[in-house]
Amino acid sequence: KVRHLGTAGHICVVTNLNQRALALLQSVRQPVVVVAIAGLYRTGKSYLLNRLAGKDRGGFSLGATVQSHTKGIWMWCLPHPRRAGHTLVLLDTEGLGDVEKGDAKNDVWIFTLAVLLSGTLVYNSLGTIDQRALEQLHYVTELTEHIKVKVAGEGGRQKGEDSAEFVHFFPAFVWAVRDFTLQLELDGREITEDEYLENALKRRQGQPEKLDLPKKYLRQYFPSRKCFVFDRPAPRCDLARLDELPEAALSPDFLEPAQRFCSHIHQHAGTKTLPGGHVVTGTLLGNLAVTYVIAIRSGAVPCMESAVLALAQIENSAAVGEAVAVYEEQLEWRAALPTESVQELLEVHAQCEREALRAFMARAFKDDEQQYQQQLKDKLDSKRAELCHRNEEASSDRCKAVLMELSQELEERVREGSYSVPGGYQRFLADQREMVEKYQRVPWKGIMAAEVLQQFLKSKETVAQAVLQTDQSLTDRQREIEAERARAEAAEREAQRSQAMQAKTEQLLQDQTRSHQEHVQQLTAKMEQDRKQLLAELSGWVLSSRGSRHLERRACPVETRTDGTGGPCLQEAARALRSLGIDTIPVLHLTPGPRHSPRH
C-alpha cells in the first residue's frame, strides 16, 4: 500500500504505482533531471538525498534501527536549484539486501527501475570499493536478464548483441563511498576519487572472469562514471538523530565532499533524455514508469525499445492535440472575421499553422513514418476549411444586414407604387444604383460582398421587370432594350462572381502547396536537430566526459581494441554515422605503446 508522507512534493512509488504519485509526476510539464540512489539498506541513502534537496529536516524519512526504513521507491519533485524551467526528481529506493525481505527478486526490480527511470544513478556503499563491495553490486551483472533493449523479431539483434545498445538508455553512474577512512594514495602518489574508482574497476591479471563480472559490466554499461568518498558525518552517538543536527555539528570531512557531491549533481546531472536526444518531461517520465511497471507486473522483461515506442504513441497523440489547441489559440488571437480577401485569411491560417507545427515538433518524437504529422496536417486542413466557411458566413451575414438596411427605402417606394408612373423605371434604376454605390462604400463586408450583392439584385429582377412593364412612357422597343441591358448586367456580374470563385480556388491550391512546404521545412529542421543530437550522443560514447587530453578506455561501452578495428563501440558509432549519410569521420587510431607516449 502506498501512502503520502505528508511533506509537500514526495510520494512513495512501488511496483504497484500509486495513482496519486503518478498524477503528481504527470502534472510536471517541465523537463526533468532524474537522480536515483540505490545501495544496501541502512547505508544513509535518504540522508544524502535530503542534502541534495537542500533539506536539513522534513525530507525523506530516516531510520535509526537495523531495520530497512524505505520501502519501494519514494519520489520527490522540486524546482531545480540551478536550471530555470527544470524540475529535479529525486528517487529514494528501498535498500538492497534486506534479510527480512520475502522475495529476493524485489531487489533486482528495484535496482532495474532505478536504472531505467533515472538520468543519474547514485550507488551508495560503506567502507571501501573492494571485492566485497563489487560483489554486492551483482545486480548490475543481471541487468541483461531483466532488461531488453530491442523487440525480438526479424531484423532485431540476437541475444548477446545488445551490450553496446544499453549505453543509449543507461544513466550516468556516481559511486558514493560512505564512512571512508583510507588515504587516497596509490603506489606512493596521491590519486583522485575518480582514479580510485577506475583503479578498482581494472581487470586484475589472472583474476577469474567470474570475479571480474561486476567490474566488466560497470565499465561496459556505465561509460560516464564519477566517485565521491565521504567520512562519517558525525560521531556514532549522534547518528540516530542525524537529521536534527545543525550544520556546525557535522564533520568537516563529511561536509566538504558532500558539498562537492551536491554541486556536481546540480551542475552536471543531465536532463533525462530518450535515445535520439528527446527531452523527458514529468508527463513522459510518468508514462514511462507505467509502461515498465506493467511489464514487470505481468512477469515480462521490460523492453526499452517497446517502452519508448509506446511512449512515442502516447506523446505524439498528445502532441497532435496540443498543436491543434495552439492553432485555435493563435486563431482566436489573430483572426478578425470577416477578412477583406481570401489571401488575408490564408495568411492568418499560415501563421497559426506555423505555430502549431512548432508546438508539435517540439513535443513529438520517433514519428518516423510521419503518421502523426499527417494526422496533424489533416486536422489543420479541416480547420482551414472550417475557417473559410466561418469567414464566408460572417461576411455573408454582414453583407445581408447592410443590404437590408440600405434597401428599406427602395422597398418602401415599391410598395407605395412610387415607380408605377411614366418614367418610373428609370427612377427605379437610379435609386437602385445609388443603393449599390452606398453598399460598396461600406467597409469590412468581407469576401462575400460581390456574391451577396449579386444574389440580392437577382432577387429584385422580378420587381424591376414589373416596373419596366408598367412604365407607359417606354415603347415596346425601349422595353426590349432595357430588358436586354438588365440581362447583360446580370451576366457580367455572374462572370465576375465566377472569376472570383476561380481565383479563390487557385489561392486555396497555392496554400496547400505552401502548407506542404511548411511541413517539409519544419520536419527537415527537426531531422537535422535530431541528427545533431545523435552525433552528440555518439561522440559521448567515444570521448571521455572529463576532457579531451586523451581517449580513455572507460568511455567506450566495451573494451577498446588496438588491432585497428576500434572495437564494437566505434563500429556501432560508425554504422550509426553512415546511416546519417556520413561516410567518413576522423578517428583517433590507438596503437600499443606506453601510456603517456605520443602514440598513445
Coordinates of C-alpha atoms in Angstrom, one line a residue:
K1 CA 0.0 0.0 0.0
V2 CA 1.4 3.4 -1.0
R3 CA 0.9 6.4 1.2
H4 CA 1.6 10.1 1.2
L5 CA 4.3 11.2 3.5
G6 CA 2.7 14.5 4.4
T7 CA 5.6 16.5 3.2
A8 CA 4.8 18.5 0.1
G9 CA 6.4 17.1 -3.0
H10 CA 7.3 13.5 -2.3
I11 CA 5.2 10.4 -2.6
C12 CA 6.0 6.7 -2.4
V13 CA 6.2 4.7 -5.6
V14 CA 6.5 0.9 -5.6
T15 CA 5.9 -1.7 -8.3
N16 CA 2.2 -1.1 -7.8
L17 CA 2.1 2.5 -9.0
N18 CA 0.2 4.9 -6.8
Q19 CA -2.2 6.9 -8.9
R20 CA -1.6 10.0 -6.7
A21 CA 2.1 9.7 -7.3
L22 CA 1.5 9.2 -11.0
A23 CA -0.8 12.3 -11.2
L24 CA 1.8 14.4 -9.4
L25 CA 4.5 13.3 -11.8
Q26 CA 2.4 13.7 -14.9
S27 CA 1.4 17.2 -13.9
V28 CA 5.0 18.3 -14.3
R29 CA 5.3 19.6 -17.9
Q30 CA 8.9 20.8 -17.5
P31 CA 12.0 18.8 -18.5
V32 CA 13.1 16.6 -15.6
V33 CA 16.5 15.9 -14.1
V34 CA 16.1 12.5 -12.5
V35 CA 18.5 11.3 -9.8
A36 CA 18.0 7.9 -8.2
I37 CA 20.0 6.5 -5.3
A38 CA 20.4 2.7 -4.7
G39 CA 22.6 0.6 -2.4
L40 CA 22.5 -1.7 0.6
Y41 CA 19.9 -1.0 3.3
R42 CA 20.9 1.2 6.3
T43 CA 23.7 3.0 4.5
G44 CA 22.4 6.5 4.6
K45 CA 20.9 6.9 1.1
S46 CA 17.9 9.0 2.3
Y47 CA 20.1 11.4 4.2
L48 CA 22.3 12.0 1.2
L49 CA 19.3 12.8 -1.0
N50 CA 18.0 15.2 1.6
R51 CA 21.2 17.1 1.4
L52 CA 20.9 17.1 -2.4
A53 CA 17.4 18.6 -2.0
G54 CA 18.7 21.2 0.4
K55 CA 16.6 19.9 3.3
D56 CA 18.1 19.6 6.8
R57 CA 14.8 18.1 8.0
G58 CA 11.4 17.2 6.7
G59 CA 12.7 15.5 3.6
F60 CA 12.9 11.7 3.0
S61 CA 12.3 9.9 6.3
L62 CA 15.3 8.5 8.0
G63 CA 15.6 5.4 10.2
A64 CA 17.9 4.7 13.1
T65 CA 17.4 0.9 13.7
V66 CA 18.7 -2.2 12.0
Q67 CA 15.5 -2.5 10.0
S68 CA 15.2 -1.2 6.5
H69 CA 13.2 2.0 6.5
T70 CA 12.5 3.0 2.9
K71 CA 10.1 0.7 1.1
G72 CA 9.6 0.7 -2.6
I73 CA 10.7 3.9 -4.4
W74 CA 10.0 7.3 -3.0
M75 CA 9.7 10.2 -5.2
W76 CA 10.3 13.9 -4.5
C77 CA 9.8 16.6 -7.2
L78 CA 11.2 20.1 -6.6
P79 CA 12.3 23.1 -8.7
H80 CA 15.9 22.5 -9.9
P81 CA 18.2 24.8 -7.9
R82 CA 20.3 25.8 -10.9
R83 CA 18.3 25.3 -14.0
A84 CA 15.3 27.5 -14.5
G85 CA 12.3 25.8 -16.0
H86 CA 13.5 22.3 -14.9
T87 CA 12.3 20.0 -12.2
L88 CA 14.6 17.9 -10.1
V89 CA 13.1 14.5 -9.5
L90 CA 14.8 12.5 -6.6
L91 CA 14.1 8.8 -6.3
D92 CA 15.0 7.2 -3.0
T93 CA 14.9 3.4 -3.4
E94 CA 14.4 0.6 -1.0
G95 CA 17.6 -0.7 0.5
L96 CA 19.1 -3.8 -1.2
G97 CA 20.0 -6.9 0.6
D98 CA 17.5 -6.7 3.5
V99 CA 17.4 -10.1 5.2
E100 CA 13.7 -9.5 6.1
K101 CA 12.5 -9.4 2.5
G102 CA 10.4 -12.3 1.4
D103 CA 11.2 -12.1 -2.3
A104 CA 14.8 -11.6 -3.4
K105 CA 13.7 -10.6 -6.9
N106 CA 12.3 -7.4 -5.4
D107 CA 15.8 -6.1 -5.1
V108 CA 16.5 -6.8 -8.7
W109 CA 13.4 -5.0 -9.9
I110 CA 14.0 -2.0 -7.6
F111 CA 17.6 -1.6 -9.0
T112 CA 16.3 -2.2 -12.6
L113 CA 13.6 0.5 -12.2
A114 CA 16.2 2.9 -10.7
V115 CA 18.4 2.4 -13.8
L116 CA 15.5 2.7 -16.3
L117 CA 13.9 5.8 -14.8
S118 CA 16.9 7.9 -13.8
G119 CA 19.3 10.0 -15.8
T120 CA 21.9 9.8 -13.0
L121 CA 22.2 6.8 -10.7
V122 CA 24.0 7.2 -7.4
Y123 CA 25.2 3.9 -5.9
N124 CA 25.7 4.3 -2.1
S125 CA 28.0 1.9 -0.2
L126 CA 30.0 1.8 3.0
G127 CA 33.8 1.5 3.7
T128 CA 35.8 0.9 0.5
I129 CA 35.5 -0.2 -3.1
D130 CA 36.8 -3.7 -2.6
Q131 CA 35.9 -7.1 -4.0
R132 CA 33.1 -7.5 -1.4
A133 CA 31.6 -4.1 -2.4
L134 CA 31.7 -5.1 -6.0
E135 CA 30.1 -8.5 -5.3
Q136 CA 27.3 -6.6 -3.5
L137 CA 26.7 -4.8 -6.8
H138 CA 25.9 -8.1 -8.5
Y139 CA 22.6 -6.6 -9.7
V140 CA 24.5 -4.8 -12.5
T141 CA 25.5 -8.2 -13.9
E142 CA 21.8 -9.2 -14.0
L143 CA 20.6 -6.2 -16.0
T144 CA 20.7 -8.0 -19.3
E145 CA 18.4 -10.7 -17.8
H146 CA 15.8 -8.2 -16.7
I147 CA 16.0 -5.5 -19.4
K148 CA 15.7 -6.0 -23.2
V149 CA 16.9 -3.3 -25.5
K150 CA 15.1 -4.2 -28.7
V151 CA 11.9 -6.0 -29.5
A152 CA 12.7 -9.6 -30.6
G153 CA 11.8 -10.4 -34.2
E154 CA 13.0 -10.3 -37.7
G155 CA 15.8 -7.8 -38.2
G156 CA 16.3 -7.4 -34.4
R157 CA 19.5 -8.1 -32.6
Q158 CA 20.1 -11.6 -31.3
K159 CA 20.8 -12.3 -27.7
G160 CA 24.2 -11.1 -26.6
E161 CA 24.3 -8.3 -29.1
D162 CA 22.6 -5.6 -27.1
S163 CA 25.5 -4.6 -24.8
A164 CA 26.5 -1.6 -26.9
E165 CA 22.9 -0.5 -27.1
F166 CA 22.4 -0.3 -23.4
V167 CA 24.6 2.8 -23.3
H168 CA 21.8 4.7 -25.2
F169 CA 19.4 4.1 -22.3
F170 CA 21.5 3.8 -19.2
P171 CA 22.2 6.7 -16.8
A172 CA 25.4 8.3 -15.6
F173 CA 26.9 6.5 -12.7
V174 CA 28.1 8.0 -9.4
W175 CA 29.6 5.9 -6.7
A176 CA 29.2 7.4 -3.2
V177 CA 31.5 5.7 -0.7
R178 CA 30.4 6.5 2.8
D179 CA 32.4 6.2 6.1
F180 CA 35.6 6.2 4.1
T181 CA 38.7 6.3 6.3
L182 CA 41.6 5.4 4.0
Q183 CA 44.1 7.7 2.4
L184 CA 43.7 8.3 -1.4
E185 CA 47.2 7.1 -2.3
L186 CA 48.3 4.6 -4.9
D187 CA 51.9 3.5 -5.5
G188 CA 53.1 6.3 -3.3
R189 CA 51.3 9.1 -5.1
E190 CA 48.0 10.9 -4.3
I191 CA 45.1 10.0 -6.5
T192 CA 41.7 11.5 -7.1
E193 CA 38.4 9.8 -6.1
D194 CA 37.7 9.1 -9.8
E195 CA 41.1 7.4 -10.2
Y196 CA 40.4 5.4 -7.1
L197 CA 37.2 4.1 -8.7
E198 CA 38.8 3.4 -12.1
N199 CA 41.7 1.5 -10.4
A200 CA 39.1 -0.6 -8.5
L201 CA 37.4 -1.4 -11.8
K202 CA 40.5 -2.6 -13.6
R203 CA 40.8 -6.2 -14.7
R204 CA 43.4 -7.9 -12.5
Q205 CA 45.8 -10.2 -14.2
G206 CA 45.0 -13.8 -13.5
Q207 CA 41.6 -12.9 -11.8
P208 CA 38.9 -15.4 -12.6
E209 CA 36.4 -14.0 -15.1
K210 CA 33.5 -14.6 -12.7
L211 CA 35.0 -12.2 -10.1
D212 CA 35.5 -9.6 -12.8
L213 CA 31.9 -9.6 -14.0
P214 CA 30.7 -6.6 -11.8
K215 CA 33.7 -4.6 -13.0
K216 CA 33.2 -5.6 -16.6
Y217 CA 29.5 -4.6 -16.6
L218 CA 30.1 -1.3 -14.8
R219 CA 32.7 -0.4 -17.4
Q220 CA 30.5 -1.7 -20.2
Y221 CA 27.1 -0.2 -19.3
F222 CA 28.1 3.0 -17.5
P223 CA 30.8 4.8 -19.5
S224 CA 30.2 8.0 -17.6
R225 CA 31.4 7.4 -14.1
K226 CA 32.2 9.6 -11.1
C227 CA 33.2 8.8 -7.5
F228 CA 32.9 10.7 -4.2
V229 CA 34.2 9.4 -0.8
F230 CA 32.7 10.7 2.5
D231 CA 33.9 10.5 6.1
R232 CA 31.3 9.7 8.8
P233 CA 29.1 12.8 9.1
A234 CA 29.0 12.7 13.0
P235 CA 30.1 10.7 16.0
R236 CA 28.4 7.3 16.3
C237 CA 26.3 8.5 19.3
D238 CA 24.8 11.3 17.1
L239 CA 23.9 9.2 14.1
A240 CA 20.4 8.3 15.4
R241 CA 19.4 12.0 15.3
L242 CA 21.4 13.0 12.2
D243 CA 18.6 15.0 10.6
E244 CA 18.3 17.1 13.8
L245 CA 22.0 18.1 14.0
P246 CA 22.9 21.6 12.9
E247 CA 25.4 22.0 10.2
A248 CA 28.1 23.1 12.7
A249 CA 27.9 19.7 14.4
L250 CA 28.7 17.8 11.3
S251 CA 32.2 16.6 10.4
P252 CA 34.1 19.0 8.0
D253 CA 35.5 15.8 6.4
F254 CA 31.9 14.9 5.5
L255 CA 30.7 18.4 4.6
E256 CA 33.4 19.2 2.1
P257 CA 32.8 16.1 -0.2
A258 CA 29.0 16.4 0.4
Q259 CA 29.2 20.0 -0.9
R260 CA 31.2 18.8 -4.0
F261 CA 28.7 15.9 -4.5
C262 CA 25.7 18.2 -4.4
S263 CA 27.4 20.7 -6.7
H264 CA 28.3 18.1 -9.2
I265 CA 24.8 16.6 -9.3
H266 CA 23.2 20.1 -9.6
Q267 CA 25.6 21.2 -12.3
H268 CA 26.3 18.0 -14.3
A269 CA 23.4 15.7 -13.9
G270 CA 21.8 16.0 -17.3
T271 CA 18.2 16.3 -18.2
K272 CA 16.6 12.9 -18.7
T273 CA 16.5 12.1 -22.4
L274 CA 15.5 9.3 -24.6
P275 CA 17.7 7.8 -27.4
G276 CA 18.0 10.5 -30.1
G277 CA 18.0 13.3 -27.5
H278 CA 14.3 13.8 -26.9
V279 CA 13.9 15.6 -23.6
V280 CA 11.8 13.8 -21.0
T281 CA 9.2 15.8 -19.1
G282 CA 7.4 14.7 -15.9
T283 CA 4.5 13.6 -18.0
L284 CA 6.7 11.4 -20.2
L285 CA 8.5 10.0 -17.1
G286 CA 5.2 9.1 -15.6
N287 CA 4.1 7.3 -18.7
L288 CA 7.5 5.6 -18.9
A289 CA 7.1 4.4 -15.3
V290 CA 3.6 3.0 -16.1
T291 CA 5.0 1.1 -19.1
Y292 CA 7.8 -0.5 -17.2
V293 CA 5.7 -1.4 -14.1
I294 CA 3.0 -3.0 -16.2
A295 CA 5.7 -5.2 -17.9
I296 CA 7.2 -6.1 -14.5
R297 CA 3.8 -6.9 -13.0
S298 CA 2.9 -9.1 -16.0
G299 CA 6.1 -11.2 -15.5
A300 CA 7.6 -9.9 -18.7
V301 CA 11.0 -8.4 -19.1
P302 CA 10.8 -4.6 -19.7
C303 CA 11.8 -3.8 -23.2
M304 CA 13.3 -0.3 -23.6
E305 CA 12.5 0.0 -27.3
S306 CA 8.9 -1.1 -26.7
A307 CA 8.6 1.4 -23.8
V308 CA 10.0 4.2 -26.0
L309 CA 7.6 3.3 -28.9
A310 CA 4.6 3.1 -26.5
L311 CA 5.7 6.4 -25.1
A312 CA 6.0 7.9 -28.6
Q313 CA 2.5 6.9 -29.4
I314 CA 1.1 8.5 -26.3
E315 CA 3.3 11.6 -26.6
N316 CA 2.7 12.0 -30.3
S317 CA -1.1 11.8 -29.9
A318 CA -0.8 14.4 -27.2
A319 CA 1.4 16.5 -29.5
V320 CA -1.2 16.5 -32.2
G321 CA -3.8 17.6 -29.6
E322 CA -1.6 20.3 -28.2
A323 CA -0.7 21.6 -31.7
V324 CA -4.4 21.8 -32.6
A325 CA -5.0 23.7 -29.3
V326 CA -2.1 26.1 -30.2
Y327 CA -3.7 26.6 -33.7
E328 CA -7.0 27.5 -32.1
E329 CA -5.5 29.8 -29.5
Q330 CA -3.4 31.6 -32.2
L331 CA -6.5 31.9 -34.4
E332 CA -8.5 33.4 -31.6
W333 CA -5.8 36.0 -31.1
R334 CA -5.0 36.7 -34.8
A335 CA -8.3 36.3 -36.8
A336 CA -10.8 39.1 -37.2
L337 CA -13.7 37.8 -39.3
P338 CA -14.7 38.6 -41.9
T339 CA -11.5 39.3 -43.8
E340 CA -11.4 41.5 -46.9
S341 CA -9.8 38.9 -49.1
V342 CA -9.1 35.1 -49.2
Q343 CA -5.3 35.9 -49.2
E344 CA -5.6 37.7 -45.9
L345 CA -7.5 34.8 -44.4
L346 CA -4.9 32.3 -45.6
E347 CA -2.1 34.3 -44.2
V348 CA -3.7 34.2 -40.8
H349 CA -4.1 30.4 -41.2
A350 CA -0.5 30.1 -42.3
Q351 CA 0.8 31.9 -39.2
C352 CA -1.4 29.8 -36.9
E353 CA -0.3 26.6 -38.7
R354 CA 3.3 27.5 -38.3
E355 CA 3.0 27.9 -34.6
A356 CA 1.0 24.7 -34.3
L357 CA 3.7 22.8 -36.2
R358 CA 6.4 24.2 -33.9
A359 CA 4.5 23.0 -30.9
F360 CA 4.1 19.6 -32.5
M361 CA 7.7 19.3 -33.5
A362 CA 8.8 20.3 -30.0
R363 CA 6.9 17.5 -28.4
A364 CA 6.7 14.7 -31.0
F365 CA 9.5 12.1 -31.3
K366 CA 10.1 8.9 -33.2
D367 CA 7.3 9.7 -35.7
D368 CA 9.5 8.0 -38.3
E369 CA 6.7 7.4 -40.8
Q370 CA 5.2 10.9 -40.2
Q371 CA 2.0 9.2 -39.2
Y372 CA 1.2 11.7 -36.5
Q373 CA 2.4 14.7 -38.5
Q374 CA 0.0 13.6 -41.3
Q375 CA -2.8 13.4 -38.7
L376 CA -2.0 17.0 -37.7
K377 CA -1.9 18.1 -41.3
D378 CA -5.4 16.5 -41.9
K379 CA -6.7 18.2 -38.8
L380 CA -5.3 21.6 -39.8
D381 CA -6.6 21.2 -43.4
S382 CA -10.1 20.6 -41.8
K383 CA -9.5 23.7 -39.6
R384 CA -8.7 25.7 -42.7
A385 CA -11.9 24.6 -44.4
E386 CA -13.8 25.4 -41.3
L387 CA -12.2 28.8 -41.1
C388 CA -13.0 29.6 -44.7
H389 CA -16.7 28.6 -44.1
R390 CA -16.8 30.7 -40.9
N391 CA -15.3 33.6 -42.8
E392 CA -17.9 33.3 -45.6
E393 CA -20.7 33.1 -43.1
A394 CA -19.5 36.1 -41.2
S395 CA -19.1 38.1 -44.5
S396 CA -22.5 36.9 -45.8
D397 CA -24.3 37.9 -42.6
R398 CA -22.6 41.3 -42.6
C399 CA -23.5 42.0 -46.2
K400 CA -27.1 40.9 -45.9
A401 CA -27.5 43.1 -42.9
V402 CA -26.1 46.1 -44.8
L403 CA -28.3 45.5 -47.8
M404 CA -31.4 45.0 -45.7
E405 CA -30.8 48.4 -44.1
L406 CA -29.9 50.2 -47.4
S407 CA -32.8 48.7 -49.3
Q408 CA -35.5 49.7 -46.9
E409 CA -36.3 53.0 -48.7
L410 CA -36.4 51.3 -52.1
E411 CA -38.7 48.5 -50.8
E412 CA -41.0 51.1 -49.3
R413 CA -41.3 53.0 -52.6
V414 CA -42.1 49.8 -54.5
R415 CA -44.9 49.0 -52.0
E416 CA -46.3 52.5 -52.3
G417 CA -46.3 52.3 -56.1
S418 CA -43.9 55.3 -56.5
Y419 CA -42.4 53.7 -59.6
S420 CA -45.8 52.8 -61.3
V421 CA -45.8 56.0 -63.2
P422 CA -44.4 57.2 -66.5
G423 CA -40.6 57.3 -66.2
G424 CA -40.8 55.2 -63.0
Y425 CA -38.4 52.5 -64.4
Q426 CA -35.6 55.0 -64.9
R427 CA -36.2 56.4 -61.4
F428 CA -36.2 52.8 -60.0
L429 CA -32.8 52.1 -61.7
A430 CA -31.3 55.3 -60.4
D431 CA -32.4 54.6 -56.8
Q432 CA -31.1 51.0 -57.1
R433 CA -27.7 52.3 -58.4
E434 CA -27.5 54.8 -55.6
M435 CA -28.2 52.0 -53.1
V436 CA -25.5 49.8 -54.7
E437 CA -23.0 52.7 -54.5
K438 CA -23.7 53.2 -50.8
Y439 CA -23.3 49.4 -50.3
Q440 CA -19.9 49.4 -52.0
R441 CA -18.7 52.2 -49.8
V442 CA -19.5 50.3 -46.5
P443 CA -16.2 48.8 -45.1
W444 CA -15.5 45.4 -43.6
K445 CA -18.0 43.5 -45.7
G446 CA -15.6 40.6 -46.4
I447 CA -15.1 38.2 -49.3
M448 CA -18.8 37.6 -49.9
A449 CA -19.6 41.2 -50.8
A450 CA -19.9 40.7 -54.5
E451 CA -21.8 37.4 -54.3
V452 CA -24.3 38.6 -51.8
L453 CA -24.9 41.7 -53.9
Q454 CA -25.4 39.5 -57.0
Q455 CA -27.9 37.4 -55.1
F456 CA -29.8 40.5 -53.9
L457 CA -30.0 42.1 -57.3
K458 CA -31.1 38.8 -58.8
S459 CA -33.9 38.6 -56.3
K460 CA -35.1 42.1 -57.4
E461 CA -35.2 41.2 -61.1
T462 CA -38.9 40.4 -60.9
V463 CA -39.7 43.7 -59.3
A464 CA -37.6 45.5 -61.9
Q465 CA -39.4 43.7 -64.8
A466 CA -42.8 44.6 -63.3
V467 CA -41.8 48.3 -63.0
L468 CA -40.5 48.1 -66.6
Q469 CA -43.7 46.7 -68.0
T470 CA -45.9 49.3 -66.2
D471 CA -43.8 52.3 -67.4
Q472 CA -46.1 53.8 -70.0
S473 CA -43.5 56.3 -71.2
L474 CA -41.5 53.5 -72.9
T475 CA -42.2 51.9 -76.2
D476 CA -42.1 48.2 -76.8
R477 CA -38.7 48.5 -78.4
Q478 CA -37.3 50.5 -75.5
R479 CA -38.7 47.9 -73.1
E480 CA -36.8 45.2 -75.1
I481 CA -33.6 47.2 -75.0
E482 CA -33.9 47.8 -71.2
A483 CA -34.6 44.1 -70.6
E484 CA -31.6 43.1 -72.7
R485 CA -29.4 45.6 -70.8
A486 CA -30.6 44.1 -67.5
R487 CA -29.7 40.6 -68.7
A488 CA -26.2 41.8 -69.8
E489 CA -25.5 43.4 -66.5
A490 CA -26.7 40.2 -64.7
A491 CA -24.4 38.1 -66.9
E492 CA -21.5 40.4 -66.3
R493 CA -22.0 40.1 -62.5
E494 CA -22.2 36.3 -62.8
A495 CA -19.0 36.3 -64.8
Q496 CA -17.3 38.4 -62.2
R497 CA -18.5 36.0 -59.5
S498 CA -17.2 33.0 -61.4
Q499 CA -13.8 34.7 -61.8
A500 CA -13.7 35.4 -58.0
M501 CA -14.6 31.8 -57.3
Q502 CA -11.8 30.6 -59.7
A503 CA -9.3 33.0 -58.0
K504 CA -10.3 31.6 -54.6
T505 CA -9.8 28.0 -55.8
E506 CA -6.3 28.9 -57.1
Q507 CA -5.4 30.6 -53.8
L508 CA -6.5 27.6 -51.8
L509 CA -4.4 25.3 -54.1
Q510 CA -1.4 27.6 -53.6
D511 CA -2.0 27.5 -49.8
Q512 CA -2.0 23.7 -49.9
T513 CA 1.4 23.9 -51.6
R514 CA 2.6 26.4 -49.0
S515 CA 1.3 24.2 -46.2
H516 CA 3.1 21.1 -47.6
Q517 CA 6.3 23.1 -47.9
E518 CA 6.0 24.4 -44.3
H519 CA 5.5 20.8 -43.1
V520 CA 8.6 19.6 -45.0
Q521 CA 10.7 22.6 -43.9
Q522 CA 9.9 22.1 -40.2
L523 CA 10.3 18.3 -40.5
T524 CA 13.7 18.8 -42.2
A525 CA 14.7 21.2 -39.4
K526 CA 13.7 18.7 -36.8
M527 CA 15.5 15.8 -38.5
E528 CA 18.7 18.0 -38.6
Q529 CA 18.3 18.8 -34.9
D530 CA 17.8 15.0 -34.2
R531 CA 20.9 14.3 -36.3
K532 CA 23.0 16.7 -34.3
Q533 CA 21.7 15.3 -31.1
L534 CA 22.5 11.8 -32.2
L535 CA 26.0 12.9 -33.3
A536 CA 26.5 14.4 -29.9
E537 CA 25.3 11.2 -28.3
L538 CA 27.6 9.1 -30.4
S539 CA 30.6 11.4 -29.5
G540 CA 29.8 10.7 -25.9
W541 CA 30.4 7.0 -26.5
V542 CA 33.9 7.6 -27.5
L543 CA 35.2 10.7 -25.8
S544 CA 35.6 10.9 -22.0
S545 CA 33.4 13.5 -20.3
R546 CA 36.5 14.5 -18.2
G547 CA 38.3 16.3 -21.0
S548 CA 40.0 15.8 -24.4
R549 CA 43.5 15.2 -23.2
H550 CA 43.4 11.6 -24.4
L551 CA 40.9 8.9 -25.3
E552 CA 40.0 7.0 -22.2
R553 CA 39.2 3.3 -22.4
R554 CA 36.4 3.7 -19.9
A555 CA 34.5 6.0 -22.2
C556 CA 33.8 3.1 -24.5
P557 CA 30.9 0.7 -23.8
V558 CA 33.2 -2.3 -24.4
E559 CA 36.9 -2.7 -24.3
T560 CA 38.7 -0.7 -27.0
R561 CA 40.8 -2.8 -29.3
T562 CA 44.2 -1.9 -30.6
D563 CA 44.0 -4.0 -33.7
G564 CA 42.7 -1.2 -35.9
T565 CA 39.0 -2.2 -35.7
G566 CA 38.2 0.2 -33.0
G567 CA 36.1 -2.4 -31.1
P568 CA 32.3 -2.8 -31.2
C569 CA 31.7 0.7 -29.7
L570 CA 33.4 2.5 -32.6
Q571 CA 32.0 0.1 -35.1
E572 CA 28.5 0.8 -33.8
A573 CA 29.2 4.5 -33.9
A574 CA 30.4 4.2 -37.5
R575 CA 27.3 2.3 -38.5
A576 CA 25.0 5.0 -37.0
L577 CA 27.0 7.8 -38.7
R578 CA 26.8 6.0 -42.0
S579 CA 23.0 5.8 -41.5
L580 CA 23.0 9.6 -41.3
G581 CA 24.9 9.9 -44.6
I582 CA 28.3 10.4 -43.2
D583 CA 30.8 8.2 -45.0
T584 CA 34.0 9.1 -43.2
I585 CA 34.9 10.5 -39.8
P586 CA 38.2 11.4 -38.3
V587 CA 39.1 8.8 -35.7
L588 CA 42.0 8.5 -33.2
H589 CA 43.8 5.4 -34.1
L590 CA 45.0 3.6 -31.0
T591 CA 48.3 1.6 -31.1
P592 CA 50.1 -0.2 -28.4
G593 CA 52.6 2.0 -26.5
P594 CA 53.5 3.5 -23.1
R595 CA 50.5 5.3 -21.5
H596 CA 52.0 8.8 -21.9
S597 CA 53.7 8.3 -25.2
P598 CA 52.6 10.3 -28.3
R599 CA 51.5 7.1 -30.0
H600 CA 49.0 6.5 -27.1

